XYZ file of C-alpha atoms in Angstrom:
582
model
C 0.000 0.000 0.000
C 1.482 3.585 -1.133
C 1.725 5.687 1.880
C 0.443 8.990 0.844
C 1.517 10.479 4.366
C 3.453 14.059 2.864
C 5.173 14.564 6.277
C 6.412 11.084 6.904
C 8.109 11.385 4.255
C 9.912 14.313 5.101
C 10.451 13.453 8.457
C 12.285 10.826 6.505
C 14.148 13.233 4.312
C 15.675 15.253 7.604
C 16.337 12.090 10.122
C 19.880 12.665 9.183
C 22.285 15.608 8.619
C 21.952 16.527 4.652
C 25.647 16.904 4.456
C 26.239 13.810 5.299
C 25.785 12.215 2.490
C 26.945 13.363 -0.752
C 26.571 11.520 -4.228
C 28.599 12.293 -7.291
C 26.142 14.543 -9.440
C 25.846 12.507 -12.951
C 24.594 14.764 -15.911
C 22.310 12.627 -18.559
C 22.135 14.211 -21.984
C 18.323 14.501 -22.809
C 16.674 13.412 -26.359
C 14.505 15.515 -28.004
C 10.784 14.555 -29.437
C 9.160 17.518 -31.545
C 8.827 20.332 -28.763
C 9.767 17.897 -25.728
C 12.935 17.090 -24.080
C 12.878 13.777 -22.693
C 14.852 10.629 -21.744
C 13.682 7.275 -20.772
C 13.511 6.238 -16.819
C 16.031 3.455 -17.125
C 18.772 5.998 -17.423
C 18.292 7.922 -14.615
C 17.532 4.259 -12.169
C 20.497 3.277 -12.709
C 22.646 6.213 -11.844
C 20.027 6.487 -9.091
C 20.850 2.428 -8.154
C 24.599 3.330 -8.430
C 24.945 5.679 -5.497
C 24.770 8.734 -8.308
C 22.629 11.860 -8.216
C 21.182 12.152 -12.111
C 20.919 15.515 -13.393
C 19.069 16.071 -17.208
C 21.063 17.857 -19.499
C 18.674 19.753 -22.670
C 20.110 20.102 -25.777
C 21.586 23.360 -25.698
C 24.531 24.890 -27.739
C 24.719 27.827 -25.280
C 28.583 27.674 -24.444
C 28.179 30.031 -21.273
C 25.508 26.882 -20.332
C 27.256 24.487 -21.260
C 30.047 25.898 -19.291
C 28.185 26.437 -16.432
C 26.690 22.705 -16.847
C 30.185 21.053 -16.965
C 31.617 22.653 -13.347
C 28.186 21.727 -11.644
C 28.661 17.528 -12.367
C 31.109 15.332 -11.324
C 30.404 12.625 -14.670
C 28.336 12.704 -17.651
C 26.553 9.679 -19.428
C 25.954 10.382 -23.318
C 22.695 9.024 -24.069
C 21.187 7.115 -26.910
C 19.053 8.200 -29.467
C 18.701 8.697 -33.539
C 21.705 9.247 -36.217
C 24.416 11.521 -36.686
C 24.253 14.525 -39.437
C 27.654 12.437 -41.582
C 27.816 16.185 -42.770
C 29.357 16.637 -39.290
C 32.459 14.118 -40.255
C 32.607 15.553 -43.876
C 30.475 13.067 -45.089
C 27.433 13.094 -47.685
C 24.678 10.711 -46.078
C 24.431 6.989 -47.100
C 20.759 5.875 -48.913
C 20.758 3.922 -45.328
C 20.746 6.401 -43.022
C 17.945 6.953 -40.596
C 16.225 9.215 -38.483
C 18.681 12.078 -37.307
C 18.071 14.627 -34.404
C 19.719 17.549 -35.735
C 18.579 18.991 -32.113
C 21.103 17.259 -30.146
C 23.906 17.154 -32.529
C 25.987 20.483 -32.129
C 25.243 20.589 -28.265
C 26.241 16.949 -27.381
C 29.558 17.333 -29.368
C 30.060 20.466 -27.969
C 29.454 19.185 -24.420
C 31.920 16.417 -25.352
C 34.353 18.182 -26.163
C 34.338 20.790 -23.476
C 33.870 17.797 -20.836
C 37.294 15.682 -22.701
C 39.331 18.880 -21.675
C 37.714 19.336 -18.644
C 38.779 15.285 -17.938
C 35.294 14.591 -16.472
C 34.432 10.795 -16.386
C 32.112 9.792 -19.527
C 29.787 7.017 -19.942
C 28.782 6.950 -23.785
C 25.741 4.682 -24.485
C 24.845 3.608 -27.940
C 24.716 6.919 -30.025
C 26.675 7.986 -27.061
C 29.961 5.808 -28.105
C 29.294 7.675 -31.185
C 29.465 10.781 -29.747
C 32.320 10.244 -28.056
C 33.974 9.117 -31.513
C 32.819 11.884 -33.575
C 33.689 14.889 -31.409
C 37.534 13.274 -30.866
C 38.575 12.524 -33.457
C 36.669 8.831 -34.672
C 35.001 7.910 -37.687
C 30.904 5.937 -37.401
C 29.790 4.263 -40.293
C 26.634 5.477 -41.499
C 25.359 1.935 -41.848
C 27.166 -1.392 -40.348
C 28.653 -2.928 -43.925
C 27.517 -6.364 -44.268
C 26.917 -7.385 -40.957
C 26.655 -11.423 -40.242
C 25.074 -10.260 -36.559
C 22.146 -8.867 -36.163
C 22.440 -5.267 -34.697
C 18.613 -4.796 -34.339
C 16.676 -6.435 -31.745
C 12.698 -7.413 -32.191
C 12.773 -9.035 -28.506
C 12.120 -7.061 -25.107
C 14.830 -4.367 -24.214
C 16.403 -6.227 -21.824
C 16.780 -10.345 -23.821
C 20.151 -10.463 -24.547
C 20.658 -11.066 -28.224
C 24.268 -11.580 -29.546
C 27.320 -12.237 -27.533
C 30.219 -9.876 -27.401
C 33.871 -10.566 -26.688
C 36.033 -8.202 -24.332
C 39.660 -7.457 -24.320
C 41.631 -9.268 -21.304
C 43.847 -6.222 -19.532
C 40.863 -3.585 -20.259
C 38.320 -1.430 -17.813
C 35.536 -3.645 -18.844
C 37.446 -6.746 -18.450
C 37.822 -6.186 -14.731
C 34.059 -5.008 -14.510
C 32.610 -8.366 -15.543
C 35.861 -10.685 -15.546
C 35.196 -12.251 -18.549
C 35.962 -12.752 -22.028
C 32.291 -13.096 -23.583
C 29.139 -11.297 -22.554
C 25.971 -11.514 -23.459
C 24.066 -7.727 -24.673
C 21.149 -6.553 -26.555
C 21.040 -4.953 -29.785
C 19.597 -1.534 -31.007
C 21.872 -0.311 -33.578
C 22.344 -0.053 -37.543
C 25.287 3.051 -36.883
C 28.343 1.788 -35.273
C 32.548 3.460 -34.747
C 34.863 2.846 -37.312
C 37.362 3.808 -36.007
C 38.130 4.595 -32.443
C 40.282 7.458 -33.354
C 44.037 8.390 -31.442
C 41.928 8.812 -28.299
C 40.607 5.391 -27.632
C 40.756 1.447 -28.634
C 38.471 -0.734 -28.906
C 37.909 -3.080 -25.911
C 34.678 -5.137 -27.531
C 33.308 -6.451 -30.515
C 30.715 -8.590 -32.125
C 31.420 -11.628 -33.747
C 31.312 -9.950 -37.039
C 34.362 -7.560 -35.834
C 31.452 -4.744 -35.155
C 33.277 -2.352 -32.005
C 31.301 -2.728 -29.319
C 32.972 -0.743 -26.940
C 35.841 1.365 -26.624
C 38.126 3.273 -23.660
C 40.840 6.227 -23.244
C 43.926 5.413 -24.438
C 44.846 7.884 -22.346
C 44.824 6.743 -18.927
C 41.349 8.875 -18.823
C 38.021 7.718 -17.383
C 36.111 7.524 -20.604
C 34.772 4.713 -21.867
C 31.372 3.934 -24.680
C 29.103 0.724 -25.263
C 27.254 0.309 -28.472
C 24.470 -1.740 -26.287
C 21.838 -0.502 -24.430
C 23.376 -1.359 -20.552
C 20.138 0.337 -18.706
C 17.901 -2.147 -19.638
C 20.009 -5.088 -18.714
C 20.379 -7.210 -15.985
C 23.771 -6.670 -16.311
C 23.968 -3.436 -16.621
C 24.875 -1.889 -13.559
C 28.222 -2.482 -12.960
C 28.979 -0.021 -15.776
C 26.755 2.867 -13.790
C 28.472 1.939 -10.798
C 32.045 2.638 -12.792
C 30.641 5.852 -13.873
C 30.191 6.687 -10.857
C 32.472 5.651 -8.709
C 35.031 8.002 -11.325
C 33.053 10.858 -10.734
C 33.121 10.466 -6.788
C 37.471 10.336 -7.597
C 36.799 13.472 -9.954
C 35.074 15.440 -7.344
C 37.156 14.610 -4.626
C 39.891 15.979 -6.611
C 38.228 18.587 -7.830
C 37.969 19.669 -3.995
C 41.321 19.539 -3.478
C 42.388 21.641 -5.621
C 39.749 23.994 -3.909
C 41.584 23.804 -0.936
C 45.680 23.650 -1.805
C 48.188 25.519 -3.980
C 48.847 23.606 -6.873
C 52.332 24.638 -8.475
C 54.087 23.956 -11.771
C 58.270 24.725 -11.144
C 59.318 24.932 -15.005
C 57.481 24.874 -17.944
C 59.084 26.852 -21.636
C 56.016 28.534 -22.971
C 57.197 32.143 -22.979
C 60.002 31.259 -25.455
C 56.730 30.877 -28.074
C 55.105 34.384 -26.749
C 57.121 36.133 -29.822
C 54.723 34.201 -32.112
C 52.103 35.882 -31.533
C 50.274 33.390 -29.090
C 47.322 34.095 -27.325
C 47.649 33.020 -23.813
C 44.203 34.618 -23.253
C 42.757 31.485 -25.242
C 42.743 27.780 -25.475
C 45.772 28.044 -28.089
C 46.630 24.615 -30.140
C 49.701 25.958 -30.507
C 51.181 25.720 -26.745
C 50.558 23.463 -23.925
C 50.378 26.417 -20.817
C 47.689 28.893 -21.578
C 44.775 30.152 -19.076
C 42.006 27.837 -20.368
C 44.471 24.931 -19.745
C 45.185 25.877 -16.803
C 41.811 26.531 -15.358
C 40.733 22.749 -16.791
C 43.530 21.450 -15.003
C 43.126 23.497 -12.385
C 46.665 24.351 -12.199
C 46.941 27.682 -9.774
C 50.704 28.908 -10.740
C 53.467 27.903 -13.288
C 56.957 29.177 -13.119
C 57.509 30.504 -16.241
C 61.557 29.663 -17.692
C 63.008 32.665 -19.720
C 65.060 29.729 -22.001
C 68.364 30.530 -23.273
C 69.802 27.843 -25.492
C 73.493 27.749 -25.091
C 75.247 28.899 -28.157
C 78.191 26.078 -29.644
C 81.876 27.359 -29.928
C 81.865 29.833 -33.252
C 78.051 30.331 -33.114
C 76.377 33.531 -32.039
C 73.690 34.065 -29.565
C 71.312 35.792 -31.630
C 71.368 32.641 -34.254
C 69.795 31.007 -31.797
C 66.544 32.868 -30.454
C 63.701 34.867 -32.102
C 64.743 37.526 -31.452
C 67.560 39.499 -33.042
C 69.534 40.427 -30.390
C 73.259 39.429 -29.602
C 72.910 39.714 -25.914
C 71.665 37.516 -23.562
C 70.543 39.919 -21.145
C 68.298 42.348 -23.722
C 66.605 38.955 -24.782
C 66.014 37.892 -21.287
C 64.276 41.206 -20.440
C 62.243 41.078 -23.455
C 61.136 37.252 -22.528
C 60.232 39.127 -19.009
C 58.631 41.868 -20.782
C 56.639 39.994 -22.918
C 55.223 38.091 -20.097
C 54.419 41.242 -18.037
C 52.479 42.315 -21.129
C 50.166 38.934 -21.099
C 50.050 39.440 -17.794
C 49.020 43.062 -18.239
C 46.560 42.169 -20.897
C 44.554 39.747 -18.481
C 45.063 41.399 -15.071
C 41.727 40.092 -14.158
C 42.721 36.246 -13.955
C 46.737 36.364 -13.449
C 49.437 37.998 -11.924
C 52.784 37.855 -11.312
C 53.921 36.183 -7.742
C 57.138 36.901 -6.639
C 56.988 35.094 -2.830
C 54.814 32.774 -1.024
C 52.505 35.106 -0.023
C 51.692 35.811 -3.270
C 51.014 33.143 -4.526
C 48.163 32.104 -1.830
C 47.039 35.504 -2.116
C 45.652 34.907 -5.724
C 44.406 31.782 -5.160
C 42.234 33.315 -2.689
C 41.506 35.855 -5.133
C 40.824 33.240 -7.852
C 43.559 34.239 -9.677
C 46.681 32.356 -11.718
C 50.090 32.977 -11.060
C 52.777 32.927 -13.171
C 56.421 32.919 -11.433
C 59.349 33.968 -13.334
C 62.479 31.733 -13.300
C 65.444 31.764 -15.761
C 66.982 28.542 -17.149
C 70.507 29.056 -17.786
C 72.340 31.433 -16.338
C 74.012 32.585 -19.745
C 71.293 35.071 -18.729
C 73.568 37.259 -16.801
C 75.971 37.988 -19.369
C 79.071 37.613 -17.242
C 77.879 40.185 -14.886
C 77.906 39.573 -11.471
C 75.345 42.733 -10.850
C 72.976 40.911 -13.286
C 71.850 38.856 -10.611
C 70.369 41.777 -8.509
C 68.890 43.115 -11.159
C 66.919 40.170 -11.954
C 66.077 39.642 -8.093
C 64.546 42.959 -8.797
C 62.747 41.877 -11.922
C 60.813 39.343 -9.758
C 63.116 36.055 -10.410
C 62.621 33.232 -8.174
C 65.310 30.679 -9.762
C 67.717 30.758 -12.002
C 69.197 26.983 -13.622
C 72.766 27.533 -13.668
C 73.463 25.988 -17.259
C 71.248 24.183 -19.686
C 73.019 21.914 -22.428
C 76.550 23.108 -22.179
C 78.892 24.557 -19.890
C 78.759 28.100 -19.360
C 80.874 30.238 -17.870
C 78.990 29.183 -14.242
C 79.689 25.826 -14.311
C 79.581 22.646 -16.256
C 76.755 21.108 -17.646
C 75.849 17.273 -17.732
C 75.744 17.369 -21.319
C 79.314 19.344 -21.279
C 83.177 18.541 -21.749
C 84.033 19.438 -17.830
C 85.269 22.549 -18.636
C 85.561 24.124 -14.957
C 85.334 20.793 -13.505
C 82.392 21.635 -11.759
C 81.359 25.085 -10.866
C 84.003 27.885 -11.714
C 85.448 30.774 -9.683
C 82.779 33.239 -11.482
C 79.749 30.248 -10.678
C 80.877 30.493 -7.038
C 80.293 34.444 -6.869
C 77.114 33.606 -8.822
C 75.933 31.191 -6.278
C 76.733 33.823 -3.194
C 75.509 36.715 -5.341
C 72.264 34.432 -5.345
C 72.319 33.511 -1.777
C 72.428 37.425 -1.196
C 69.680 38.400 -3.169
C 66.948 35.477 -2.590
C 67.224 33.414 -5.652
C 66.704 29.831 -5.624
C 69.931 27.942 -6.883
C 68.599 25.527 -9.533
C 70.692 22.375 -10.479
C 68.637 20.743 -13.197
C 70.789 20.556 -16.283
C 74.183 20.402 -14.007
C 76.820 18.225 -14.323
C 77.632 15.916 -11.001
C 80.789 17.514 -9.946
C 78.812 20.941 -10.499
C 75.853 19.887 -8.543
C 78.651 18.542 -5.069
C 80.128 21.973 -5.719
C 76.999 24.069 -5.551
C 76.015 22.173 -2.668
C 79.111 23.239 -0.792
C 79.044 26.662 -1.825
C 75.109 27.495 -1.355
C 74.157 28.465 2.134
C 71.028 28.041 1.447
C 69.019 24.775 0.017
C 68.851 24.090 -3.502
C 66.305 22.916 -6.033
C 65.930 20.504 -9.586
C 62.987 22.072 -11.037
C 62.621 19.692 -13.168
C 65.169 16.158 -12.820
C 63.856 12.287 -12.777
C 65.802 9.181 -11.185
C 68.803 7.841 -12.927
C 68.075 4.373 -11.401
C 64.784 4.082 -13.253
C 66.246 5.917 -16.553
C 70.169 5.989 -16.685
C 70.561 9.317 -18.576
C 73.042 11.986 -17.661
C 70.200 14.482 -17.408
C 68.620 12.217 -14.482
C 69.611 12.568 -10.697
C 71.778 9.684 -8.799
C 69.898 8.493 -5.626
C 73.188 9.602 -4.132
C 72.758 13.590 -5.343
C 68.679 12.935 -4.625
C 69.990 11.998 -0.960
C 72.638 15.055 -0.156
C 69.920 17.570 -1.615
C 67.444 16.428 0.934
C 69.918 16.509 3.513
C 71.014 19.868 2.746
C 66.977 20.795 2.393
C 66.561 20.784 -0.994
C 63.506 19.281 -3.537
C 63.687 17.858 -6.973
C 60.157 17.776 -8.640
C 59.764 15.205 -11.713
C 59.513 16.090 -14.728
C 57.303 14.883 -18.153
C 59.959 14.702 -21.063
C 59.725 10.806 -22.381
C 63.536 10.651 -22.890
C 64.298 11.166 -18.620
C 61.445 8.816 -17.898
C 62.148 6.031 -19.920
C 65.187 4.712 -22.362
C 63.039 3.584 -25.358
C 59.372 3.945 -26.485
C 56.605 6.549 -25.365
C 56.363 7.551 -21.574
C 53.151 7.690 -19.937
C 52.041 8.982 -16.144
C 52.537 5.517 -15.043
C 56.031 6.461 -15.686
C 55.766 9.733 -13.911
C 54.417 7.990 -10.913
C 56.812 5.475 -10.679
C 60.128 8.108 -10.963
C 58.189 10.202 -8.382
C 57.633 7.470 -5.922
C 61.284 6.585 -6.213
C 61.980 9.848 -5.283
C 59.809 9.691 -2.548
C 61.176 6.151 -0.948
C 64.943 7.824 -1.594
C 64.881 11.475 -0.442
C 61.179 11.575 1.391
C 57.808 13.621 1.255
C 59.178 16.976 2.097
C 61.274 16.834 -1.103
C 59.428 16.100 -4.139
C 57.507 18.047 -6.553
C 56.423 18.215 -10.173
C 58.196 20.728 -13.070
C 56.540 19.784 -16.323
C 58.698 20.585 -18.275
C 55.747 21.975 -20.765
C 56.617 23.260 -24.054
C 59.968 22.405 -23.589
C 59.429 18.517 -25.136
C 57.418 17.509 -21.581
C 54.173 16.004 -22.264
C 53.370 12.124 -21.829
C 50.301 10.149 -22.375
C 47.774 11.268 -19.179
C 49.605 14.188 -18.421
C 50.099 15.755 -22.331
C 49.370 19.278 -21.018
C 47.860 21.617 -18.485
C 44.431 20.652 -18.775
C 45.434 17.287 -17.635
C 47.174 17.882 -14.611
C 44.246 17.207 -12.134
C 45.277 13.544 -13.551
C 48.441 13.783 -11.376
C 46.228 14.252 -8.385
C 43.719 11.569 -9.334
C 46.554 9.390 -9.767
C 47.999 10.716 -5.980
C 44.658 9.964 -4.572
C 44.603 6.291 -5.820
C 47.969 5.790 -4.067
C 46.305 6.765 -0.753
C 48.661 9.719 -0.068
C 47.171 11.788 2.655
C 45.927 15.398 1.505
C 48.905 16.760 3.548
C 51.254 14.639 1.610
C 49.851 15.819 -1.782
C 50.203 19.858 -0.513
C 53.513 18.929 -0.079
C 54.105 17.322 -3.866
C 51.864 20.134 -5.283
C 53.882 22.999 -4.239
C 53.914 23.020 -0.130
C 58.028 21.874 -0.171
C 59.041 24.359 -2.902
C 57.302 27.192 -1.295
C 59.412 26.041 2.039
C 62.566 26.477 -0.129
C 61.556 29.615 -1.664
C 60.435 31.072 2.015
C 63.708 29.970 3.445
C 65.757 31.310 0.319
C 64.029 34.814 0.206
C 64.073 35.005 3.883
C 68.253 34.533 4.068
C 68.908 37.258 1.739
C 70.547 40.411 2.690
């Protein structure tokens, strides 16, 4: 009997504290029917029956909407529905092509889209998996070419019809653990081709995809079956969202902590006319990507390539200058311009304090560093007037020895640091500038560590014992920095992370850890490296660096731990640095 008591159930509703509780929000794009928006029951069950809070999403092409949409859910599930426009792909429609919805079409791959660079779980179901291959980069055939399955189904929603088999080692592997399951069938339109961003993980017996994942280490995955109506169905819901509950806990903590980048290249692209102010193709720092990633602060690397014997500065650099220092200041100018140009969303942070002082202003930051200290042009006074300009580092060398010291990719020219690098490293000591030894030969790095009185940084280093390179740190140097206070923060370039073959954040994780179990917690960090050949599979730019966390969370690390490997230990360095100066 229904119990049409209003209050009891009420009384239900507030018998517990309503923050207790709290589901990961899962928006449901809607069909639409004529002048109706609507979307069958089973959809929103079995979000509902997963521990998820269903949301309906209308077709809308609004981007301030869709926008708005996107940072109010935690996952999205494309729906199913009628055909794709194939003018959308380029193509001219087959004589087989059904019913399409031209309705939903711009606002679901829109949504996609914005939601891929956003990383937010996805769930595509059907024309969903198609969704999810034409807005990245796929290819769906109009009409499945000779099938020997039957993709249609004339039994109830939820008979299974044709078998399907899954690939061992994939998501949907470990969701039903094993190789053939059993689906229904309500298709005539199925991917192609996956596309760079996924693989297939399922097909038919006639080779039909049936479902495909991220390549990508993301949490995306689509079905070509109908899931909500089945029996077995659920435990796809229940990964949905169980990766959006992961998503918004990150998401959270990134709310509540600084979240630092130590070295990426970008501004040495700024001369090319690139528009930080937009999502730009062109570089892999900008403020859109940094907002999706929700990066706070970058130090920006004024990058001076270090000229060969016989070659001459200005061959190198886009600009036309001969000296090292004009081009530095116009790198620092250029950036002050950007910066200038957008004062609403970023600054400049020269200390600690300002850095936490835009986050709480809901600014970025960008910190200016300089990576080899060709920069200084021989002049000892150059380093005060760049502790004036706002500099917070400067890497003593880059490939090739300088007048400083020896680099790791030198010919030991000082052996180690030389009598000028030791009055650089004291000159830097005086005026609050981090020391940075990323790029330094060995006997350089045991001679800065000697001369610096204060501790000193890798911006961005990985483990020789995982990777031998010369660029890579010895768990020996990892050790003596952390004894003398020091942090090295990973970095993303495939060559320092692994000998042969693409790199991937599995790497990342792996040469962080390592640093961990060597040096400890209070001396690890992340430098990117971005723009300047760093960029791996699951971390390829600044959009996806909320990846880093998800992949810290996973590890259990506390959410002290992760302040620390997000910024918290190079902000104790730069505190202690800027502190000591005269």
């Amino acid at each position: 009997m229904e119990d049409f008591n209003l209050q009891a159930h009420l009384d239900q509703c507030y018998s517990s504290y309503p923050g207790a509780v709290r589901q990961p929000v899962i928006g449901i794009t809607s069909n639409y029917e004529g002048t109706d928006v609507t979307l069958r029951d089973r959809y929103y069950k079995q979000v509902i029956a997963a521990g998820g809070t269903p949301v309906i999403i209308p077709p809308v092409s609004d981007n301030n909407v869709l926008a708005n949409t996107l940072s109010h859910i935690d996952g999205l599930l494309l729906s199913g529905g009628g055909d794709y426009n194939p003018l959308w792909c380029g193509e001219e429609p087959s004589p087989r092509l059904k019913n399409i919805n031209a309705e939903r079409d711009l606002p679901e791959l829109m949504i996609t889209r914005l939601a891929y660079n956003r990383q937010i779980p996805m769930l595509g179901i059907c024309r969903g998996m198609q969704t999810l291959a034409m807005a990245l980069g796929g290819r769906v055939e109009q009409d499945i070419p000779l099938p020997t399955v039957k993709h249609s189904q004339d039994a109830d929603k939820s008979e299974p019809t044709h078998r399907i088999s899954l690939e061992k080692g994939s998501e949907l592997y470990s969701l039903y653990g094993k190789d053939v399951v059993f689906v229904n069938s309500f298709h005539h339109q199925a991917v192609a081709d996956p596309g760079q961003h996924f693989h297939a993980t399922a097909k038919a017996a006639d080779g039909t995809i049936e479902a495909m994942e991220s390549s990508e280490f993301k949490s995306i995955m689509g079905v070509q079956w109908h899931p909500e109506w089945m029996e077995n169905g659920l435990p796809l819901f229940r990964w949905l969202v169980r990766q959006a509950g992961n998503f918004h806990n990150a998401k959270r903590l990134h709310d509540r902590i600084l979240t630092l980048d130590t070295h990426c290249d970008t501004p040495m692209f700024f001369p090319q006319n690139i528009h930080f102010d937009r999502r730009d193709p062109r570089i892999l720092v900008d403020l859109h990507k940094m907002t999706e990633g929700r990066l706070d602060a970058v130090v920006m690397a004024a990058y001076l390539p270090q000229p060969r014997l016989g070659e001459q500065f200005s061959q190198k650099v886009a600009f036309d200058v001969d000296s090292p220092l004009v081009y530095t200041d116009l790198i620092f100018d250029k950036i002050e311009e950007i910066v200038r140009n957008n004062s609403p969303y970023v600054s400049i942070a020269r200390t600690p304090a300002d850095l936490y002082e835009d986050k709480r202003k809901g600014r970025k930051s960008i910190v200016l560093g300089i990576e080899n200290g060709l920069a200084l042009n021989h002049d000892i006074t150059n380093v005060e007037h760049f502790s004036r300009r706002g500099v917070t580092y400067i890497t003593l060398c880059h490939n090739g020895d300088n007048d400083i010291c020896d680099s790791c990719r030198g010919c030991s020219t000082h052996n180690g640091v030389s009598q000028f690098g030791e009055k650089v490293i004291q000159a830097m000591n005086d005026n609050g500038i981090m020391v940075d030894l990323s790029h330094a030969g060995e006997k350089s790095f045991y001679d800065a560590l000697e001369i610096s009185r204060t501790p000193i940084v890798c911006s961005h280093s990985n483990c020789r014992s995982l990777c031998d390179h010369p660029r890579n740190l010895t768990d020996q140097q990892m050790k003596l920095l952390a004894a003398h206070g020091g942090v090295v923060h990973v970095t993303l370039y495939k060559g320092f992370l692994q000998k042969n073959g693409e790199a991937s954040i599995n790497d990342v994780m792996a040469h962080l850890e390592h640093a961990i179990q060597t040096m400890g917690i209070d001396h690890v960090g992340l430098g990117t490296d971005f723009d300047g050949d760093g960029g791996v599979c699951g971390l390829a730019d600044s959009s996806e660096l909320i990846n880093f966390t998800l992949q810290l969370l996973k590890r259990k690390y506390s959410e002290r731990d992760i302040e620390k490997i997000w910024g918290g230990n190079w902000l104790r360095v730069m505190s202690q640095v800027q502190c000591a100066a005269h």
